[in-house]
Coordinates of C-alpha atoms and ligand atoms in Angstrom, one line a residue:
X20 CA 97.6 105.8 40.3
X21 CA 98.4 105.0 43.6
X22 CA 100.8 101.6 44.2
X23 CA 99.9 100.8 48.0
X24 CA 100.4 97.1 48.2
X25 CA 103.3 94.9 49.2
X26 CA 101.3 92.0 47.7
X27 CA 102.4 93.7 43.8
X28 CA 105.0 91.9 43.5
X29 CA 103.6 88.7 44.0
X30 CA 101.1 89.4 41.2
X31 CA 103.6 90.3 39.0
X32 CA 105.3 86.7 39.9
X33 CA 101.9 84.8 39.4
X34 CA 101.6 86.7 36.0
X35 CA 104.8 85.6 34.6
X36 CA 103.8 82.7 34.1
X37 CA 100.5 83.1 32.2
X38 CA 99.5 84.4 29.0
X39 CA 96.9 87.7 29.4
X40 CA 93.7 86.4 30.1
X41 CA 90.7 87.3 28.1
X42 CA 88.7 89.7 30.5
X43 CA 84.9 89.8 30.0
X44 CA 83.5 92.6 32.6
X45 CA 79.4 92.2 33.1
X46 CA 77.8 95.1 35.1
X47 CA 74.5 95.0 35.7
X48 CA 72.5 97.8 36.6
X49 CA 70.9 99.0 40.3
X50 CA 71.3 95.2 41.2
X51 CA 71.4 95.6 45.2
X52 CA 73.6 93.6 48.0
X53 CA 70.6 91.2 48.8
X54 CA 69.6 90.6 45.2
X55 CA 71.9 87.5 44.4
X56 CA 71.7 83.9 46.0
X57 CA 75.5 84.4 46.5
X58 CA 74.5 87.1 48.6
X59 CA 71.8 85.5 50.5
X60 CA 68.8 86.1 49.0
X61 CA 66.3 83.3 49.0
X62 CA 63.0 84.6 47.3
X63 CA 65.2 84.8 43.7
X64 CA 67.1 82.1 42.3
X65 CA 70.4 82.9 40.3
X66 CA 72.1 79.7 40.0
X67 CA 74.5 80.9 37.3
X68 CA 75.4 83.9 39.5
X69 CA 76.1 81.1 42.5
X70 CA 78.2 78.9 40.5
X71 CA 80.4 82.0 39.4
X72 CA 80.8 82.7 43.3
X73 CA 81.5 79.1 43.8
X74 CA 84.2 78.9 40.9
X75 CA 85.7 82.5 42.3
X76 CA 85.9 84.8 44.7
X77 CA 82.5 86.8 46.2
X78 CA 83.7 90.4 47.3
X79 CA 82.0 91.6 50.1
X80 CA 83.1 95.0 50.8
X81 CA 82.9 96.3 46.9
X82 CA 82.0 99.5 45.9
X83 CA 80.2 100.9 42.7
X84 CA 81.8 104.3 44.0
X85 CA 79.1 106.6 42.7
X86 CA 75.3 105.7 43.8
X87 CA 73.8 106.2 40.8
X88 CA 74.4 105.0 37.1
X89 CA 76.6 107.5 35.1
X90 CA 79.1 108.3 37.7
X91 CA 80.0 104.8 38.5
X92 CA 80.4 104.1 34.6
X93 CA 82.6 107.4 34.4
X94 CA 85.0 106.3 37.1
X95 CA 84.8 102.7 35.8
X96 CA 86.0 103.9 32.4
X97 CA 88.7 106.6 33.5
X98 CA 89.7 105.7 36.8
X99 CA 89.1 109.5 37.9
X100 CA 86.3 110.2 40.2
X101 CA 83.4 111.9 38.5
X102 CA 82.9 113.6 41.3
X103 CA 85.6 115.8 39.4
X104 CA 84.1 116.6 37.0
X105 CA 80.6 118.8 36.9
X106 CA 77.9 117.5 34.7
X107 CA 78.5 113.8 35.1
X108 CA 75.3 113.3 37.2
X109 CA 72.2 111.3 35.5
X110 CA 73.2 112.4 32.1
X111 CA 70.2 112.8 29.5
X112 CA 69.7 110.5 26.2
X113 CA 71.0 113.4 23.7
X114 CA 74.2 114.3 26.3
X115 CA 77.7 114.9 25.0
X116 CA 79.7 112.9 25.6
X117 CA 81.3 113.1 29.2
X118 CA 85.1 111.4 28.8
X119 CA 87.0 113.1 26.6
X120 CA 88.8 110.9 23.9
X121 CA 92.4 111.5 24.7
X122 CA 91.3 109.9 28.6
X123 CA 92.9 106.8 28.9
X124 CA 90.5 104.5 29.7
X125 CA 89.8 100.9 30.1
X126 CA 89.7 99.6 27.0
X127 CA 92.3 102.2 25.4
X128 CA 94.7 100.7 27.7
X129 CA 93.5 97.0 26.9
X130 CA 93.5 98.0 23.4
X131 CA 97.9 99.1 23.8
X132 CA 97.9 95.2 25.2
X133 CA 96.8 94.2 22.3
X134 CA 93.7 93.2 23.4
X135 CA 90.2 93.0 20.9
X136 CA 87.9 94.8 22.5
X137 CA 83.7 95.6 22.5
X138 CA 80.8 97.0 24.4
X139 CA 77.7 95.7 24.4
X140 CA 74.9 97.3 26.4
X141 CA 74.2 100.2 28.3
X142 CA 76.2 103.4 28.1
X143 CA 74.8 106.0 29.8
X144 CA 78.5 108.5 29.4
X145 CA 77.2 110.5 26.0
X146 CA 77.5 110.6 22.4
X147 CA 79.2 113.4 20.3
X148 CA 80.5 116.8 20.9
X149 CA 77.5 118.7 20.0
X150 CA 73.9 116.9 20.9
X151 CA 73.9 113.8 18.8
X152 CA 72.1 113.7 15.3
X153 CA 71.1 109.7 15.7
X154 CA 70.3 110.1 12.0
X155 CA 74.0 110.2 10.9
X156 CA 77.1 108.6 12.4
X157 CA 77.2 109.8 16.0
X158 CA 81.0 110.6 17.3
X159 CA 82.7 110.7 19.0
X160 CA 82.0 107.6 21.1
X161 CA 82.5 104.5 22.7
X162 CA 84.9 103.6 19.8
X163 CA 86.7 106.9 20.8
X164 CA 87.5 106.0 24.0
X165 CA 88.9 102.5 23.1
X166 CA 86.2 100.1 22.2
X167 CA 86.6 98.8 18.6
X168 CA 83.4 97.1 18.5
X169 CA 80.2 98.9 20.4
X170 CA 76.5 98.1 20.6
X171 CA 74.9 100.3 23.0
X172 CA 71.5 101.2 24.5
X173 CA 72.6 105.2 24.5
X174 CA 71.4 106.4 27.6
X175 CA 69.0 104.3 29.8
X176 CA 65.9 101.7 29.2
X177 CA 63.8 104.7 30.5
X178 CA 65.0 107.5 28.6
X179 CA 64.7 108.5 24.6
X180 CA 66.1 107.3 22.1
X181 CA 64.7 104.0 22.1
X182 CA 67.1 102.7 20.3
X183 CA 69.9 100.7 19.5
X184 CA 73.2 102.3 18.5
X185 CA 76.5 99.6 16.2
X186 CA 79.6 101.2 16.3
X187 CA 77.9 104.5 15.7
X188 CA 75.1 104.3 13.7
X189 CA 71.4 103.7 14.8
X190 CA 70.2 100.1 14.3
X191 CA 67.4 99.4 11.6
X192 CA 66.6 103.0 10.8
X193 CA 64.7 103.9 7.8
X194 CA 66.1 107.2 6.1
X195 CA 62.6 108.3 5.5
X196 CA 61.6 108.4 9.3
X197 CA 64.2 110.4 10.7
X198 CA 64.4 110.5 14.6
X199 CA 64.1 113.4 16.8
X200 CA 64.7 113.5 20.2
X201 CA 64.4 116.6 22.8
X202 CA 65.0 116.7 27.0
X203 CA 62.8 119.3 28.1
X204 CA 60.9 120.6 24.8
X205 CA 58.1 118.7 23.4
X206 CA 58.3 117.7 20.2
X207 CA 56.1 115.8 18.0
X208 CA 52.7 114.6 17.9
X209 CA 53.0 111.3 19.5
X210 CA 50.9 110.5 22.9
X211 CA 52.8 111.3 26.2
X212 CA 51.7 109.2 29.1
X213 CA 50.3 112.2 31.1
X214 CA 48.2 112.1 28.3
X215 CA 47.0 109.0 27.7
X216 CA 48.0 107.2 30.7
X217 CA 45.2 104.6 29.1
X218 CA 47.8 103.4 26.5
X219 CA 50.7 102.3 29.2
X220 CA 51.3 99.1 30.7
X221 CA 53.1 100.6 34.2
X222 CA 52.0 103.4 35.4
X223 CA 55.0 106.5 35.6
X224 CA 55.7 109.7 37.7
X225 CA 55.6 112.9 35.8
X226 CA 59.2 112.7 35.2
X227 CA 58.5 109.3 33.2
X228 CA 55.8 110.3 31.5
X229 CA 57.0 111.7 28.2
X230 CA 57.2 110.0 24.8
X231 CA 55.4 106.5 24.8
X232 CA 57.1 103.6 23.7
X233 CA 56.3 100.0 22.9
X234 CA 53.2 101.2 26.1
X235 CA 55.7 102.5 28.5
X236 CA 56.3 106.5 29.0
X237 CA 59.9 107.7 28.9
X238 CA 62.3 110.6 30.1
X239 CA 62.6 112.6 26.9
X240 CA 61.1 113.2 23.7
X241 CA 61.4 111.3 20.5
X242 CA 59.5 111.0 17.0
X243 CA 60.6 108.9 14.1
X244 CA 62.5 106.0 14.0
X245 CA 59.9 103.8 14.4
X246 CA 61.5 100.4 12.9
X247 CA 64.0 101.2 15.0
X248 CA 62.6 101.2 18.3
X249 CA 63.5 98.1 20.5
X250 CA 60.8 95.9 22.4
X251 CA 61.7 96.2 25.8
X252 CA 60.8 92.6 26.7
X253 CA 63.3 91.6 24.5
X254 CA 66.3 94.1 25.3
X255 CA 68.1 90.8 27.4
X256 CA 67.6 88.5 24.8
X257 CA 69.3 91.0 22.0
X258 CA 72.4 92.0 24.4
X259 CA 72.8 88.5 24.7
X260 CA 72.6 87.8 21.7
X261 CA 75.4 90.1 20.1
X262 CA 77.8 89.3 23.4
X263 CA 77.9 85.6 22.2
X264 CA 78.2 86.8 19.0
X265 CA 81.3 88.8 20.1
X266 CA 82.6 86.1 21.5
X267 CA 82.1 83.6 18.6
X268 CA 84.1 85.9 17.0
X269 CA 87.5 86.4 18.7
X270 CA 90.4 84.4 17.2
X271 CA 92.5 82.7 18.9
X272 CA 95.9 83.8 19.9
X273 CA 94.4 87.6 20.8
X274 CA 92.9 88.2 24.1
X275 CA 89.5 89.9 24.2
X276 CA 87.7 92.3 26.5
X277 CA 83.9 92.5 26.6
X278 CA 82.3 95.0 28.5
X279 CA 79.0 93.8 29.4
X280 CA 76.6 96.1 30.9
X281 CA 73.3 94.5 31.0
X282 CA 70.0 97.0 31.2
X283 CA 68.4 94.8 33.6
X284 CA 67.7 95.1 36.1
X285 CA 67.4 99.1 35.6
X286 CA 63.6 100.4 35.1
X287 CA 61.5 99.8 33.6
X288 CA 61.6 96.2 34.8
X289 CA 60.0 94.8 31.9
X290 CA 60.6 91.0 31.9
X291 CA 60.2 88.5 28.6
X292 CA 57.1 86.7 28.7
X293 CA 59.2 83.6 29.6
X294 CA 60.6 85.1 32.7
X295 CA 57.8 86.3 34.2
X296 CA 56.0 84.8 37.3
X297 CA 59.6 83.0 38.2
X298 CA 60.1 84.9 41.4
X299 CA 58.5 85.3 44.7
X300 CA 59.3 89.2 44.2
X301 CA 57.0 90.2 41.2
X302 CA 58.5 91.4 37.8
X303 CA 61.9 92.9 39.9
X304 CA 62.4 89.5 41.1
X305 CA 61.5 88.1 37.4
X306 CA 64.3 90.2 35.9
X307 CA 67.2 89.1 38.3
X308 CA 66.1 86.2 36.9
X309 CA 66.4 87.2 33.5
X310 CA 69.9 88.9 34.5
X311 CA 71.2 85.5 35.7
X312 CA 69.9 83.9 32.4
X313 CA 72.4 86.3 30.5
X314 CA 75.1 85.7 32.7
X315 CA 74.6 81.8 32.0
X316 CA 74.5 82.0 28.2
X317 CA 77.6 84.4 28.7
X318 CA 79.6 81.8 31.0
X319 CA 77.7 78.5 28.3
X320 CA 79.5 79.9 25.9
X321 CA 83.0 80.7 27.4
X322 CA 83.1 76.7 27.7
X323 CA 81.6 76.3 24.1
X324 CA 84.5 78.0 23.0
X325 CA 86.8 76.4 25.4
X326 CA 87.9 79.8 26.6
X327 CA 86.7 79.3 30.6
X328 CA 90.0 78.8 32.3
X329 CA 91.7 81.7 30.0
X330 CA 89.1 84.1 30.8
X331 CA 88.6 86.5 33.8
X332 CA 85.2 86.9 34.2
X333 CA 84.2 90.0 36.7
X334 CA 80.6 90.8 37.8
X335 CA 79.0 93.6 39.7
X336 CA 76.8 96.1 39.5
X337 CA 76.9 100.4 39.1
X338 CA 75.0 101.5 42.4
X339 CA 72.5 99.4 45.1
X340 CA 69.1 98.7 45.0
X341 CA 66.4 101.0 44.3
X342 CA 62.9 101.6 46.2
X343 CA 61.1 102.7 43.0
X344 CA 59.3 106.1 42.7
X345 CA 59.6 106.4 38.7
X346 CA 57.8 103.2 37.7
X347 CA 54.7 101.8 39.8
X348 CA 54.7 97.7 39.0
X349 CA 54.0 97.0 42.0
X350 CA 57.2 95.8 43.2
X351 CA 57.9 98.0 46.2
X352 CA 55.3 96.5 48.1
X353 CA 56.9 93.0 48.0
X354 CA 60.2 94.3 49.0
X355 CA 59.6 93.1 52.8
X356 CA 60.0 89.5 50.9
X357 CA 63.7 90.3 50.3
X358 CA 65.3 94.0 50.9
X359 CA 67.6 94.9 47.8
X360 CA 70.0 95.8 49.8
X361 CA 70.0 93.1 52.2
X362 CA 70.9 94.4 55.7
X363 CA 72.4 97.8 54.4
X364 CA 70.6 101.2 55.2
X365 CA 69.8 103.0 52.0
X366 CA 69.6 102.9 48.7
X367 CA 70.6 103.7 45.3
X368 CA 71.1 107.1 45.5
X369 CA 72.0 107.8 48.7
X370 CA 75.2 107.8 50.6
X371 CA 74.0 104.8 53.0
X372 CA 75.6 101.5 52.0
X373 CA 72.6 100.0 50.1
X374 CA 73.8 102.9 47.8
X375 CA 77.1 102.0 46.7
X376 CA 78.2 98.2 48.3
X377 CA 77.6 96.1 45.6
X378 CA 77.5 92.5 44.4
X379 CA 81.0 91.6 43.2
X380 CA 82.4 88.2 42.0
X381 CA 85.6 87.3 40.0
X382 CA 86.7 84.6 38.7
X383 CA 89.8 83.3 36.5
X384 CA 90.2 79.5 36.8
X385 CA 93.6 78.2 37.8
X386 CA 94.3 81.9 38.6
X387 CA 91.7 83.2 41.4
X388 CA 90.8 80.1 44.2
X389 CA 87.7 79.1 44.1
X390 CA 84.8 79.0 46.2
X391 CA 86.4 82.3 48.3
X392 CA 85.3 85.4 50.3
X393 CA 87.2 88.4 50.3
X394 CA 86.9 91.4 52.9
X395 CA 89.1 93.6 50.5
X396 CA 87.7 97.1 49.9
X397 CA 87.6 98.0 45.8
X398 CA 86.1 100.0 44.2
X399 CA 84.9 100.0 40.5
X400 CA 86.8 102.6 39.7
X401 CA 89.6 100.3 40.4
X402 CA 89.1 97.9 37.5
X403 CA 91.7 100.4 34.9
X404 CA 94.8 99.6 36.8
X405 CA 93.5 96.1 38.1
X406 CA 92.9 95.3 34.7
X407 CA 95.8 96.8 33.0
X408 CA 98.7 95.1 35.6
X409 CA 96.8 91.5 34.6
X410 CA 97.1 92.1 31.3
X411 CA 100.6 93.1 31.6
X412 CA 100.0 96.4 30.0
X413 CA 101.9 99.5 32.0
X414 CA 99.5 102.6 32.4
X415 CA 100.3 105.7 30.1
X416 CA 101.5 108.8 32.4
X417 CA 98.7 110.6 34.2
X418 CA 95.8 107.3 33.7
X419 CA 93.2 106.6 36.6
X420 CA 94.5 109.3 39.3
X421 CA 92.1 108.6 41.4
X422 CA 92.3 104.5 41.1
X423 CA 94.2 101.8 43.1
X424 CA 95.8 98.8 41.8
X425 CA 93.6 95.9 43.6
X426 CA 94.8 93.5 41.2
X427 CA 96.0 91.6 44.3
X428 CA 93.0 91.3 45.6
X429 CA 91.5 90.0 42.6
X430 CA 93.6 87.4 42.5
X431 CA 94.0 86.4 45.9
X432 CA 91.2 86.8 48.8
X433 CA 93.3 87.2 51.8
X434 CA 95.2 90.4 50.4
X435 CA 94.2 94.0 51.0
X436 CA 92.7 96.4 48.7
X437 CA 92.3 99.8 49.3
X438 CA 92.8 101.6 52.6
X439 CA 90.2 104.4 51.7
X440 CA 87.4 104.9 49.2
X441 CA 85.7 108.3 48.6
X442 CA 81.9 107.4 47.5
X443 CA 79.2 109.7 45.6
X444 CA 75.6 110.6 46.3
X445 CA 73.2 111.7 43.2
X446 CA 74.9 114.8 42.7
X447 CA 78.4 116.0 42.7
X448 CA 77.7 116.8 46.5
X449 CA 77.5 115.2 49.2
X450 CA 80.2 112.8 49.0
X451 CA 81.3 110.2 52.1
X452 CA 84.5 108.9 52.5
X453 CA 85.6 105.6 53.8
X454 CA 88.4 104.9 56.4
X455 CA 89.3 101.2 57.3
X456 CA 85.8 100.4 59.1
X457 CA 85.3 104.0 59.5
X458 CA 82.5 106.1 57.3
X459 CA 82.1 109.4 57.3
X460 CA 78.8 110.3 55.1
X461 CA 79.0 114.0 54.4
X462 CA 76.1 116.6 54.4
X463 CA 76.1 119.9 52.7
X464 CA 74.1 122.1 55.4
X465 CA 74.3 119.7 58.2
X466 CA 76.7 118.3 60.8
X467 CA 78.5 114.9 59.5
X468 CA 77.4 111.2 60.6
X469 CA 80.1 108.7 61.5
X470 CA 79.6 105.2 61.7
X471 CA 82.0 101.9 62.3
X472 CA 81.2 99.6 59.8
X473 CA 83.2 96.8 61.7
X474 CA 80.2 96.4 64.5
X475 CA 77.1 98.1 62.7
X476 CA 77.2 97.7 59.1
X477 CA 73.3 98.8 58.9
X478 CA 74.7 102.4 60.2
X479 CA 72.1 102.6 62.2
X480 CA 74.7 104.5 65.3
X481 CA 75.6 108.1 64.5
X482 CA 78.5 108.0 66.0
X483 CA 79.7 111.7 65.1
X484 CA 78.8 113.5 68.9
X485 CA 80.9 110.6 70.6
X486 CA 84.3 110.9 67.9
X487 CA 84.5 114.2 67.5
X488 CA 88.4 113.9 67.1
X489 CA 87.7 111.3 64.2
X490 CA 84.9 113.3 62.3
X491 CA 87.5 116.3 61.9
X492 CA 90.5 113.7 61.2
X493 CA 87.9 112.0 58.4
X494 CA 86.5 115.7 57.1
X495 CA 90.1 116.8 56.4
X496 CA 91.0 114.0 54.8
X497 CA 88.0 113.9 52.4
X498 CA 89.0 117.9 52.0
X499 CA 92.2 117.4 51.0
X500 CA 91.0 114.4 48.6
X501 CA 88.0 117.0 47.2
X502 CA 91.1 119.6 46.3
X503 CA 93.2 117.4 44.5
X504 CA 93.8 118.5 41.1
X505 CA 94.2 116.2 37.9
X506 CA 92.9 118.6 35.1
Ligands
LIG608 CA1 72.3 102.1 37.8

């Protein structure tokens, strides 16, 4: 971990002061720049997400640092770039799991605070160190890397198992009706939806068109557990659910971190009955809507409880916007409405900004001013040494080596955060690499592009034939940042 900020110390001095604040951490999922109210988006309401920007500070130069879903949890969780690390790309439902245990992590480090600590949602980082049996206790886990209490979708919404996995074991199954899952191998008898496309309620690409169900086709394979399978309409209302119930049951005198990571508004975007229709932006518009609901009932009880002004509560999200070609509901077409990603070029995925600049709000009563904007550029990855420093819990040797304390920033919106930022495509290659205003987006059989994000934040000017001198400066910088070393 890097200590590059004069401000430290003045953290350190506001700290003294408080008692550790409970920390609850909600990332959603593929939620782009454009998609909040906060952010400037009209055709979707999320008044809870406004009133948290209002009560805190709204980020606008935050970074999911990967573009797509696992590498942004990876570097969340370890502070190490997955970029590291081959095969932390999309993993698949039955992966192994991708940090090892002895990583210090997030909530390891919470957890040497003293700090109670749980996941609920999506994990997406995988299970075991041999392709997970879901009919026995699956480590290790999420309780391996530091999280005491875990309820997790495995994977993704669109991938097998359909299930829900508490602290290690698979929720409701029945003994009798084992489950099998298989990436790649068809197994089973049940219909696919190249099959019976007849029997599904969106329509898929090939990719999604395995395994059927509750009427939508998956990635992967799966037979058995059928009492076990969730209701995808209802996925929201059950991660809500068990958050409260996390909540409801911290004692007092021990700070908590929750780790929230909401499915929605990932594919498929499925909403609850009662969402849907709510937006001007079809069923992705009804399940920001859904997303801001959870983020209500999260920040309802807080004040229940009467832990509001104790409680840091961060939101973002682990890559931009997508333009979907997996699920067809239609949604793409209403896009013109309100972009994702806002003015950015790009999206999830990709290198562009609409990949990676994300929503990102925090907000600790008493502690963080409200009603703020902050320029500060942070990435996710950031959070283990941000986090650690407000809980006033020093980082074991060798933790988040590629992380930046921004725990400064967090708590006050005029000082700096990071001074560069290397950000990931889908893939371990190509990567880009951030410089002050300066981007250079990297391609693997091609020449560079450069852009100044201080006059064209749309990168819509290659700048790379006019700054030659820059686009080496930048290359061998993001060189010598690719040949770093941690082991
Ligand atoms: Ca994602």
């Amino acid at each position: 971990m890097k200590i590059s900020l004069s401000l430290g110390w003045l953290v350190l001095a506001a700290l003294a002061s408080a008692a550790p604040p409970n920390i609850v951490f909600i990332l959603s999922d593929d939620v782009g720049y454009g998609d909040l109210g906060c952010y400037g988006a009209t055709k979707v309401k999320t008044p809870h997400l406004d009133r948290l920007a209002r009560e805190g500070v709204r980020f606008t130069d935050a970074h999911a640092t990967g573009s797509v879903c696992t590498p942004t949890r990876y570097a969340f969780m370890s502070g190490r770039y997955a970029w590291r690390q081959p095969g932390t790309g999309i993993a698949p439902g039955n992966a192994t799991i991708l940090i090892k245990p002895t990583t210090p992590t997030v909530p390891s480090v919470l957890t040497q605070a003293g700090y109670a600590t749980g996941i609920v949602g999506k994990w997406h980082l995988g299970l075991g160190t041999t392709t997970p049996d879901f009919n026995q206790e699956i480590t290790p886990g999420p309780r391996e890397l530091g999280f005491a209490y875990s309820f997790i979708i495995p994977a993704t919404g669109d991938r097998t198992p359909c299930v829900f996995v508490e602290n290690g074991r698979v929720v409701g199954l029945d003994p009798a009706d084992p489950i099998a899952v298989s990436y790649g191998v068809r197994i089973g008898t049940e219909p696919t939806g190249l099959e019976r496309p007849d029997l599904l309620k969106i329509k898929a690409d090939p990719n999604h068109s395995q395994t059927i169900v509750n009427g939508i086709s998956r990635v992967g394979y799966m037979t058995g557990g059928t009492k076990a399978r969730w209701v995808d309409e209802d996925i929201a209302d059950t991660l809500t659910q068990r958050a409260v119930a996390f909540l409801e049951k911290q004692k007092a005198g021990r700070p908590f971190f929750l780790y929230l990571a909401t499915h929605d508004i990932h594919e498929p975007m499925v909403p609850h009955p009662r969402f849907r229709g709510t937006s001007e932006c079809g069923w992705r518009g009804d399940v920001i809507h859904q997303l801001d609901w959870t983020v209500g009932e999260v920040l309802a009880t807080l004040e229940r409880l009467g832990l509001a002004k104790d409680t840091l509560v961060v939101f973002s999200s682990d890559n931009g916007g997508a333009i979907k070609n997996t699920y067809d509901d239609g949604t793409n077409a209403l896009h013109a409405r309100q972009p994702p990603n806002g003015v950015l070029r790009g999206t999830k995925g990709t290198l562009y900004e609409g990949g990676h600049r994300v929503p990102f709000i925090a907000r600790w009563p008493g502690h963080i001013p409200a009603g703020k904007e902050s320029a500060a550029l942070l990435g996710l990855i950031d959070l283990l040494p941000a986090f650690a420093t407000i809980a006033g819990q020093k980082l074991p040797a060798g933790a988040g080596p590629d992380a930046v304390d921004v725990s400064a920033a967090l708590l006050n919106p005029a000082a700096m955060g990071r001074t560069s930022l290397v950000l990931q495509s889908n893939g371990q290659q190509p990567l880009a690499l951030r410089v002050g205003p300066w981007k250079l987006v990297g391609r693997p059989n091609g020449a560079a592009e450069l852009y100044d994000l201080s006059t064209d934040l749309s990168e819509t000017k290659n700048l790379a034939a006019t700054e030659p001198a820059r686009v080496k400066e930048l290359t061998t910088l993001l060189a010598a940042e690719r040949d770093k070393d941690f082991h």
